[in-house]
Structures are given as C-alpha cells and as structure tokens.
mmCIF file of N, CA and C in Angstrom:
data_model
loop_
_atom_site.group_PDB
_atom_site.id
_atom_site.type_symbol
_atom_site.label_atom_id
_atom_site.label_comp_id
_atom_site.label_asym_id
_atom_site.label_seq_id
_atom_site.Cartn_x
_atom_site.Cartn_y
_atom_site.Cartn_z
ATOM 1 N N MET A 1 -17.955 4.530 -4.608
ATOM 2 C CA MET A 1 -18.525 4.458 -5.909
ATOM 3 C C MET A 1 -19.938 5.002 -5.831
ATOM 4 N N GLY A 2 -20.540 5.238 -6.953
ATOM 5 C CA GLY A 2 -21.768 5.979 -7.008
ATOM 6 C C GLY A 2 -22.971 5.349 -6.355
ATOM 7 N N SER A 3 -23.377 4.186 -6.791
ATOM 8 C CA SER A 3 -24.620 3.620 -6.292
ATOM 9 C C SER A 3 -24.339 2.367 -5.474
ATOM 10 N N TYR A 4 -24.961 2.308 -4.327
ATOM 11 C CA TYR A 4 -24.797 1.148 -3.469
ATOM 12 C C TYR A 4 -25.813 0.093 -3.857
ATOM 13 N N GLY A 5 -25.374 -1.142 -3.978
ATOM 14 C CA GLY A 5 -26.274 -2.222 -4.308
ATOM 15 C C GLY A 5 -26.560 -2.360 -5.784
ATOM 16 N N GLY A 6 -26.207 -1.353 -6.574
ATOM 17 C CA GLY A 6 -26.445 -1.423 -8.005
ATOM 18 C C GLY A 6 -25.248 -2.020 -8.725
ATOM 19 N N ARG A 7 -25.417 -2.221 -10.004
ATOM 20 C CA ARG A 7 -24.328 -2.762 -10.819
ATOM 21 C C ARG A 7 -23.341 -1.648 -11.132
ATOM 22 N N ARG A 8 -22.074 -2.016 -11.193
ATOM 23 C CA ARG A 8 -21.034 -1.044 -11.541
ATOM 24 C C ARG A 8 -20.830 -1.063 -13.046
ATOM 25 N N ASP A 9 -20.546 0.110 -13.604
ATOM 26 C CA ASP A 9 -20.235 0.137 -15.028
ATOM 27 C C ASP A 9 -18.762 -0.218 -15.238
ATOM 28 N N GLN A 10 -18.364 -0.339 -16.473
ATOM 29 C CA GLN A 10 -17.016 -0.789 -16.795
ATOM 30 C C GLN A 10 -15.953 0.173 -16.274
ATOM 31 N N ALA A 11 -16.210 1.467 -16.313
ATOM 32 C CA ALA A 11 -15.231 2.446 -15.833
ATOM 33 C C ALA A 11 -14.982 2.283 -14.333
ATOM 34 N N GLU A 12 -16.034 2.035 -13.572
ATOM 35 C CA GLU A 12 -15.862 1.833 -12.131
ATOM 36 C C GLU A 12 -15.096 0.545 -11.845
ATOM 37 N N ARG A 13 -15.381 -0.520 -12.584
ATOM 38 C CA ARG A 13 -14.645 -1.772 -12.395
ATOM 39 C C ARG A 13 -13.180 -1.602 -12.760
ATOM 40 N N ASP A 14 -12.910 -0.860 -13.830
ATOM 41 C CA ASP A 14 -11.522 -0.599 -14.218
ATOM 42 C C ASP A 14 -10.804 0.228 -13.158
ATOM 43 N N ALA A 15 -11.484 1.215 -12.604
ATOM 44 C CA ALA A 15 -10.874 2.047 -11.569
ATOM 45 C C ALA A 15 -10.540 1.218 -10.329
ATOM 46 N N ILE A 16 -11.415 0.322 -9.962
ATOM 47 C CA ILE A 16 -11.163 -0.543 -8.807
ATOM 48 C C ILE A 16 -9.981 -1.460 -9.080
ATOM 49 N N THR A 17 -9.922 -2.015 -10.294
ATOM 50 C CA THR A 17 -8.819 -2.907 -10.654
ATOM 51 C C THR A 17 -7.488 -2.177 -10.621
ATOM 52 N N VAL A 18 -7.449 -0.981 -11.170
ATOM 53 C CA VAL A 18 -6.214 -0.189 -11.163
ATOM 54 C C VAL A 18 -5.821 0.161 -9.741
ATOM 55 N N GLU A 19 -6.776 0.528 -8.915
ATOM 56 C CA GLU A 19 -6.469 0.902 -7.533
ATOM 57 C C GLU A 19 -5.951 -0.286 -6.733
ATOM 58 N N ILE A 20 -6.507 -1.469 -6.944
ATOM 59 C CA ILE A 20 -6.017 -2.669 -6.265
ATOM 60 C C ILE A 20 -4.595 -2.979 -6.717
ATOM 61 N N GLY A 21 -4.334 -2.871 -8.015
ATOM 62 C CA GLY A 21 -2.981 -3.097 -8.519
ATOM 63 C C GLY A 21 -1.984 -2.110 -7.939
ATOM 64 N N TYR A 22 -2.374 -0.836 -7.879
ATOM 65 C CA TYR A 22 -1.500 0.178 -7.288
ATOM 66 C C TYR A 22 -1.252 -0.111 -5.813
ATOM 67 N N ALA A 23 -2.290 -0.482 -5.090
ATOM 68 C CA ALA A 23 -2.142 -0.771 -3.660
ATOM 69 C C ALA A 23 -1.181 -1.929 -3.441
ATOM 70 N N LEU A 24 -1.309 -2.976 -4.223
ATOM 71 C CA LEU A 24 -0.439 -4.144 -4.050
ATOM 72 C C LEU A 24 1.003 -3.845 -4.455
ATOM 73 N N CYS A 25 1.191 -3.141 -5.566
ATOM 74 C CA CYS A 25 2.558 -2.814 -6.008
ATOM 75 C C CYS A 25 3.253 -1.864 -5.038
ATOM 76 N N SER A 26 2.547 -0.850 -4.576
ATOM 77 C CA SER A 26 3.177 0.086 -3.638
ATOM 78 C C SER A 26 3.438 -0.585 -2.290
ATOM 79 N N ALA A 27 2.571 -1.513 -1.889
ATOM 80 C CA ALA A 27 2.800 -2.244 -0.637
ATOM 81 C C ALA A 27 4.002 -3.162 -0.762
ATOM 82 N N LEU A 28 4.154 -3.823 -1.895
ATOM 83 C CA LEU A 28 5.308 -4.694 -2.119
ATOM 84 C C LEU A 28 6.602 -3.886 -2.110
ATOM 85 N N PHE A 29 6.589 -2.735 -2.754
ATOM 86 C CA PHE A 29 7.775 -1.885 -2.772
ATOM 87 C C PHE A 29 8.120 -1.388 -1.367
ATOM 88 N N ALA A 30 7.122 -0.910 -0.634
ATOM 89 C CA ALA A 30 7.373 -0.415 0.726
ATOM 90 C C ALA A 30 7.882 -1.531 1.635
ATOM 91 N N ALA A 31 7.319 -2.723 1.504
ATOM 92 C CA ALA A 31 7.769 -3.853 2.321
ATOM 93 C C ALA A 31 9.211 -4.231 1.978
ATOM 94 N N ALA A 32 9.556 -4.208 0.704
ATOM 95 C CA ALA A 32 10.929 -4.532 0.302
ATOM 96 C C ALA A 32 11.924 -3.507 0.825
ATOM 97 N N VAL A 33 11.548 -2.238 0.783
ATOM 98 C CA VAL A 33 12.433 -1.189 1.295
ATOM 99 C C VAL A 33 12.638 -1.344 2.795
ATOM 100 N N VAL A 34 11.568 -1.612 3.526
ATOM 101 C CA VAL A 34 11.692 -1.775 4.975
ATOM 102 C C VAL A 34 12.510 -3.017 5.311
ATOM 103 N N PHE A 35 12.265 -4.107 4.599
ATOM 104 C CA PHE A 35 13.052 -5.311 4.849
ATOM 105 C C PHE A 35 14.531 -5.048 4.570
ATOM 106 N N GLY A 36 14.823 -4.374 3.466
ATOM 107 C CA GLY A 36 16.208 -4.053 3.147
ATOM 108 C C GLY A 36 16.858 -3.142 4.175
ATOM 109 N N ALA A 37 16.106 -2.187 4.672
ATOM 110 C CA ALA A 37 16.660 -1.260 5.654
ATOM 111 C C ALA A 37 16.899 -1.934 7.007
ATOM 112 N N VAL A 38 16.000 -2.819 7.400
ATOM 113 C CA VAL A 38 16.117 -3.465 8.714
ATOM 114 C C VAL A 38 17.048 -4.670 8.655
ATOM 115 N N ALA A 39 16.844 -5.555 7.698
ATOM 116 C CA ALA A 39 17.620 -6.798 7.643
ATOM 117 C C ALA A 39 18.870 -6.679 6.779
ATOM 118 N N GLY A 40 18.973 -5.613 6.008
ATOM 119 C CA GLY A 40 20.122 -5.438 5.129
ATOM 120 C C GLY A 40 21.470 -5.484 5.832
ATOM 121 N N PRO A 41 21.636 -4.790 6.940
ATOM 122 C CA PRO A 41 22.929 -4.858 7.631
ATOM 123 C C PRO A 41 23.313 -6.275 8.055
ATOM 124 N N ALA A 42 22.335 -7.073 8.430
ATOM 125 C CA ALA A 42 22.621 -8.456 8.822
ATOM 126 C C ALA A 42 23.072 -9.283 7.621
ATOM 127 N N LEU A 43 22.590 -8.945 6.447
ATOM 128 C CA LEU A 43 22.961 -9.686 5.249
ATOM 129 C C LEU A 43 24.276 -9.195 4.645
ATOM 130 N N LEU A 44 24.600 -7.929 4.850
ATOM 131 C CA LEU A 44 25.798 -7.354 4.237
ATOM 132 C C LEU A 44 27.041 -7.419 5.115
ATOM 133 N N PHE A 45 26.868 -7.312 6.408
ATOM 134 C CA PHE A 45 28.006 -7.220 7.307
ATOM 135 C C PHE A 45 28.093 -8.452 8.202
ATOM 136 N N GLU A 46 29.273 -8.689 8.691
ATOM 137 C CA GLU A 46 29.492 -9.782 9.635
ATOM 138 C C GLU A 46 29.124 -9.288 11.032
ATOM 139 N N LEU A 47 27.954 -9.667 11.496
ATOM 140 C CA LEU A 47 27.467 -9.246 12.806
ATOM 141 C C LEU A 47 27.432 -10.456 13.737
ATOM 142 N N PRO A 48 27.395 -10.214 15.034
ATOM 143 C CA PRO A 48 27.214 -11.343 15.959
ATOM 144 C C PRO A 48 25.902 -12.073 15.659
ATOM 145 N N ASP A 49 25.876 -13.366 15.984
ATOM 146 C CA ASP A 49 24.700 -14.187 15.658
ATOM 147 C C ASP A 49 23.411 -13.625 16.233
ATOM 148 N N THR A 50 23.451 -13.150 17.454
ATOM 149 C CA THR A 50 22.239 -12.620 18.090
ATOM 150 C C THR A 50 21.714 -11.399 17.343
ATOM 151 N N ALA A 51 22.589 -10.475 17.004
ATOM 152 C CA ALA A 51 22.172 -9.268 16.289
ATOM 153 C C ALA A 51 21.670 -9.615 14.891
ATOM 154 N N SER A 52 22.355 -10.536 14.242
ATOM 155 C CA SER A 52 21.953 -10.928 12.898
ATOM 156 C C SER A 52 20.562 -11.562 12.900
ATOM 157 N N ARG A 53 20.332 -12.483 13.830
ATOM 158 C CA ARG A 53 19.015 -13.122 13.918
ATOM 159 C C ARG A 53 17.928 -12.111 14.282
ATOM 160 N N LEU A 54 18.245 -11.203 15.195
ATOM 161 C CA LEU A 54 17.271 -10.190 15.605
ATOM 162 C C LEU A 54 16.886 -9.295 14.431
ATOM 163 N N LEU A 55 17.863 -8.844 13.659
ATOM 164 C CA LEU A 55 17.558 -7.976 12.522
ATOM 165 C C LEU A 55 16.764 -8.710 11.442
ATOM 166 N N LEU A 56 17.139 -9.946 11.168
ATOM 167 C CA LEU A 56 16.401 -10.707 10.159
ATOM 168 C C LEU A 56 14.956 -10.957 10.589
ATOM 169 N N ARG A 57 14.770 -11.327 11.827
ATOM 170 C CA ARG A 57 13.396 -11.573 12.310
ATOM 171 C C ARG A 57 12.584 -10.289 12.343
ATOM 172 N N ALA A 58 13.216 -9.198 12.752
ATOM 173 C CA ALA A 58 12.503 -7.915 12.759
ATOM 174 C C ALA A 58 12.086 -7.533 11.341
ATOM 175 N N GLY A 59 12.969 -7.744 10.376
ATOM 176 C CA GLY A 59 12.626 -7.453 8.985
ATOM 177 C C GLY A 59 11.506 -8.333 8.474
ATOM 178 N N LEU A 60 11.543 -9.616 8.858
ATOM 179 C CA LEU A 60 10.502 -10.545 8.420
ATOM 180 C C LEU A 60 9.147 -10.260 9.068
ATOM 181 N N VAL A 61 9.152 -9.602 10.211
ATOM 182 C CA VAL A 61 7.887 -9.236 10.865
ATOM 183 C C VAL A 61 7.387 -7.884 10.361
ATOM 184 N N LEU A 62 8.292 -6.914 10.263
ATOM 185 C CA LEU A 62 7.877 -5.555 9.895
ATOM 186 C C LEU A 62 7.436 -5.441 8.433
ATOM 187 N N ALA A 63 8.099 -6.154 7.530
ATOM 188 C CA ALA A 63 7.782 -6.018 6.104
ATOM 189 C C ALA A 63 6.333 -6.402 5.781
ATOM 190 N N PRO A 64 5.840 -7.571 6.197
ATOM 191 C CA PRO A 64 4.442 -7.879 5.877
ATOM 192 C C PRO A 64 3.437 -6.988 6.609
ATOM 193 N N VAL A 65 3.785 -6.574 7.819
ATOM 194 C CA VAL A 65 2.873 -5.681 8.554
ATOM 195 C C VAL A 65 2.747 -4.352 7.814
ATOM 196 N N LEU A 66 3.877 -3.800 7.378
ATOM 197 C CA LEU A 66 3.826 -2.549 6.629
ATOM 198 C C LEU A 66 3.110 -2.743 5.301
ATOM 199 N N GLY A 67 3.361 -3.863 4.625
ATOM 200 C CA GLY A 67 2.678 -4.125 3.360
ATOM 201 C C GLY A 67 1.171 -4.183 3.519
ATOM 202 N N ALA A 68 0.710 -4.863 4.550
ATOM 203 C CA ALA A 68 -0.738 -4.938 4.794
ATOM 204 C C ALA A 68 -1.304 -3.567 5.150
ATOM 205 N N ALA A 69 -0.589 -2.813 5.967
ATOM 206 C CA ALA A 69 -1.057 -1.479 6.347
ATOM 207 C C ALA A 69 -1.136 -0.563 5.133
ATOM 208 N N ARG A 70 -0.143 -0.653 4.250
ATOM 209 C CA ARG A 70 -0.141 0.179 3.048
ATOM 210 C C ARG A 70 -1.311 -0.194 2.131
ATOM 211 N N THR A 71 -1.537 -1.480 1.936
ATOM 212 C CA THR A 71 -2.635 -1.928 1.086
ATOM 213 C C THR A 71 -3.981 -1.444 1.630
ATOM 214 N N ILE A 72 -4.175 -1.616 2.912
ATOM 215 C CA ILE A 72 -5.439 -1.201 3.533
ATOM 216 C C ILE A 72 -5.627 0.307 3.441
ATOM 217 N N SER A 73 -4.561 1.074 3.704
ATOM 218 C CA SER A 73 -4.707 2.533 3.676
ATOM 219 C C SER A 73 -5.019 3.042 2.274
ATOM 220 N N VAL A 74 -4.394 2.464 1.251
ATOM 221 C CA VAL A 74 -4.685 2.893 -0.122
ATOM 222 C C VAL A 74 -6.116 2.558 -0.497
ATOM 223 N N LEU A 75 -6.563 1.345 -0.174
ATOM 224 C CA LEU A 75 -7.920 0.953 -0.554
ATOM 225 C C LEU A 75 -8.982 1.700 0.249
ATOM 226 N N MET A 76 -8.724 2.013 1.494
ATOM 227 C CA MET A 76 -9.691 2.782 2.283
ATOM 228 C C MET A 76 -9.777 4.219 1.764
ATOM 229 N N ARG A 77 -8.643 4.787 1.371
ATOM 230 C CA ARG A 77 -8.659 6.146 0.825
ATOM 231 C C ARG A 77 -9.429 6.173 -0.494
ATOM 232 N N PHE A 78 -9.300 5.125 -1.305
ATOM 233 C CA PHE A 78 -10.038 5.056 -2.568
ATOM 234 C C PHE A 78 -11.534 4.947 -2.314
ATOM 235 N N ARG A 79 -11.904 4.198 -1.293
ATOM 236 C CA ARG A 79 -13.315 3.984 -0.981
ATOM 237 C C ARG A 79 -13.976 5.223 -0.395
ATOM 238 N N SER A 80 -13.191 6.139 0.154
ATOM 239 C CA SER A 80 -13.751 7.260 0.912
ATOM 240 C C SER A 80 -14.604 8.207 0.076
ATOM 241 N N GLY A 81 -14.397 8.291 -1.214
ATOM 242 C CA GLY A 81 -15.264 9.144 -1.992
ATOM 243 C C GLY A 81 -14.623 9.596 -3.281
ATOM 244 N N PRO A 82 -15.392 10.335 -4.070
ATOM 245 C CA PRO A 82 -14.881 10.793 -5.362
ATOM 246 C C PRO A 82 -13.797 11.855 -5.199
ATOM 247 N N GLN A 83 -12.941 11.921 -6.178
ATOM 248 C CA GLN A 83 -11.885 12.914 -6.192
ATOM 249 C C GLN A 83 -12.441 14.223 -6.751
ATOM 250 N N PRO A 84 -11.801 15.348 -6.440
ATOM 251 C CA PRO A 84 -12.247 16.618 -7.020
ATOM 252 C C PRO A 84 -12.161 16.570 -8.547
ATOM 253 N N SER A 85 -13.076 17.263 -9.198
ATOM 254 C CA SER A 85 -13.107 17.215 -10.654
ATOM 255 C C SER A 85 -12.047 18.112 -11.278
ATOM 256 N N GLN A 86 -11.558 19.102 -10.533
ATOM 257 C CA GLN A 86 -10.557 20.010 -11.061
ATOM 258 C C GLN A 86 -9.297 19.915 -10.210
ATOM 259 N N PRO A 87 -8.141 19.746 -10.842
ATOM 260 C CA PRO A 87 -6.908 19.646 -10.071
ATOM 261 C C PRO A 87 -6.651 20.908 -9.247
ATOM 262 N N GLY A 88 -6.220 20.711 -8.013
ATOM 263 C CA GLY A 88 -5.923 21.845 -7.153
ATOM 264 C C GLY A 88 -7.111 22.381 -6.387
ATOM 265 N N ARG A 89 -8.266 21.888 -6.670
ATOM 266 C CA ARG A 89 -9.475 22.358 -5.991
ATOM 267 C C ARG A 89 -9.910 21.306 -4.990
ATOM 268 N N THR A 90 -10.425 21.728 -3.858
ATOM 269 C CA THR A 90 -10.889 20.779 -2.852
ATOM 270 C C THR A 90 -12.362 20.452 -3.016
ATOM 271 N N ASN A 91 -13.079 21.276 -3.747
ATOM 272 C CA ASN A 91 -14.505 21.078 -3.923
ATOM 273 C C ASN A 91 -14.838 21.383 -5.378
ATOM 274 N N PRO A 92 -15.556 20.510 -6.069
ATOM 275 C CA PRO A 92 -15.866 20.774 -7.466
ATOM 276 C C PRO A 92 -16.659 22.071 -7.683
ATOM 277 N N ASP A 93 -17.351 22.567 -6.667
ATOM 278 C CA ASP A 93 -18.156 23.770 -6.810
ATOM 279 C C ASP A 93 -17.402 25.039 -6.448
ATOM 280 N N SER A 94 -16.129 24.915 -6.025
ATOM 281 C CA SER A 94 -15.405 26.129 -5.590
ATOM 282 C C SER A 94 -14.836 26.898 -6.754
#
C-alpha cells in the first residue's frame, strides 16, 4: 500500500478486504479439492483398513497445509506492490 504508518483510505481498506476474502475462498476450494483427491478413494471404494486410514489421514494433513500455503501466497503477492496500470504491460511507463 502507498504510505507506511499513515492512515489508509477507504479504497485501500476495501482492496485489502477483497483480497483477504479471495485468499480464504481460494484456499478453501484448493483444500477441498486436495482432500477429495487424496481421501476420496478411501471414502468411495472398499479399501483395506490400513490404506483407508492412511489416505484419510494424508488428506486431513495435506488439506490444511495447502490451504494455509495458498492463503499466505495470495496475501504476500498482494503485499508485494502495486499492479501495472495498463493491462498487458509490466511497467506503467512502458
């Protein structure tokens, strides 16, 4: 954001709120997809107990880890700086 230590205007607060919402929603979706992909076979098919428990536990571990990683990566990318002012351009002065 523009000024460090200063007050943020309403547009900056709205942008932060939208970015946090996007980070959380995309992290929830990614975690659900990973859980479904890893633990889904254990829930859908008749597997041996060991394989079923292993897949469920792996899904329960991987889903929150991926969700946290996704949230952090989105918020760090947002914090890194302003976006280009013109679509397709890497530098506003180019």
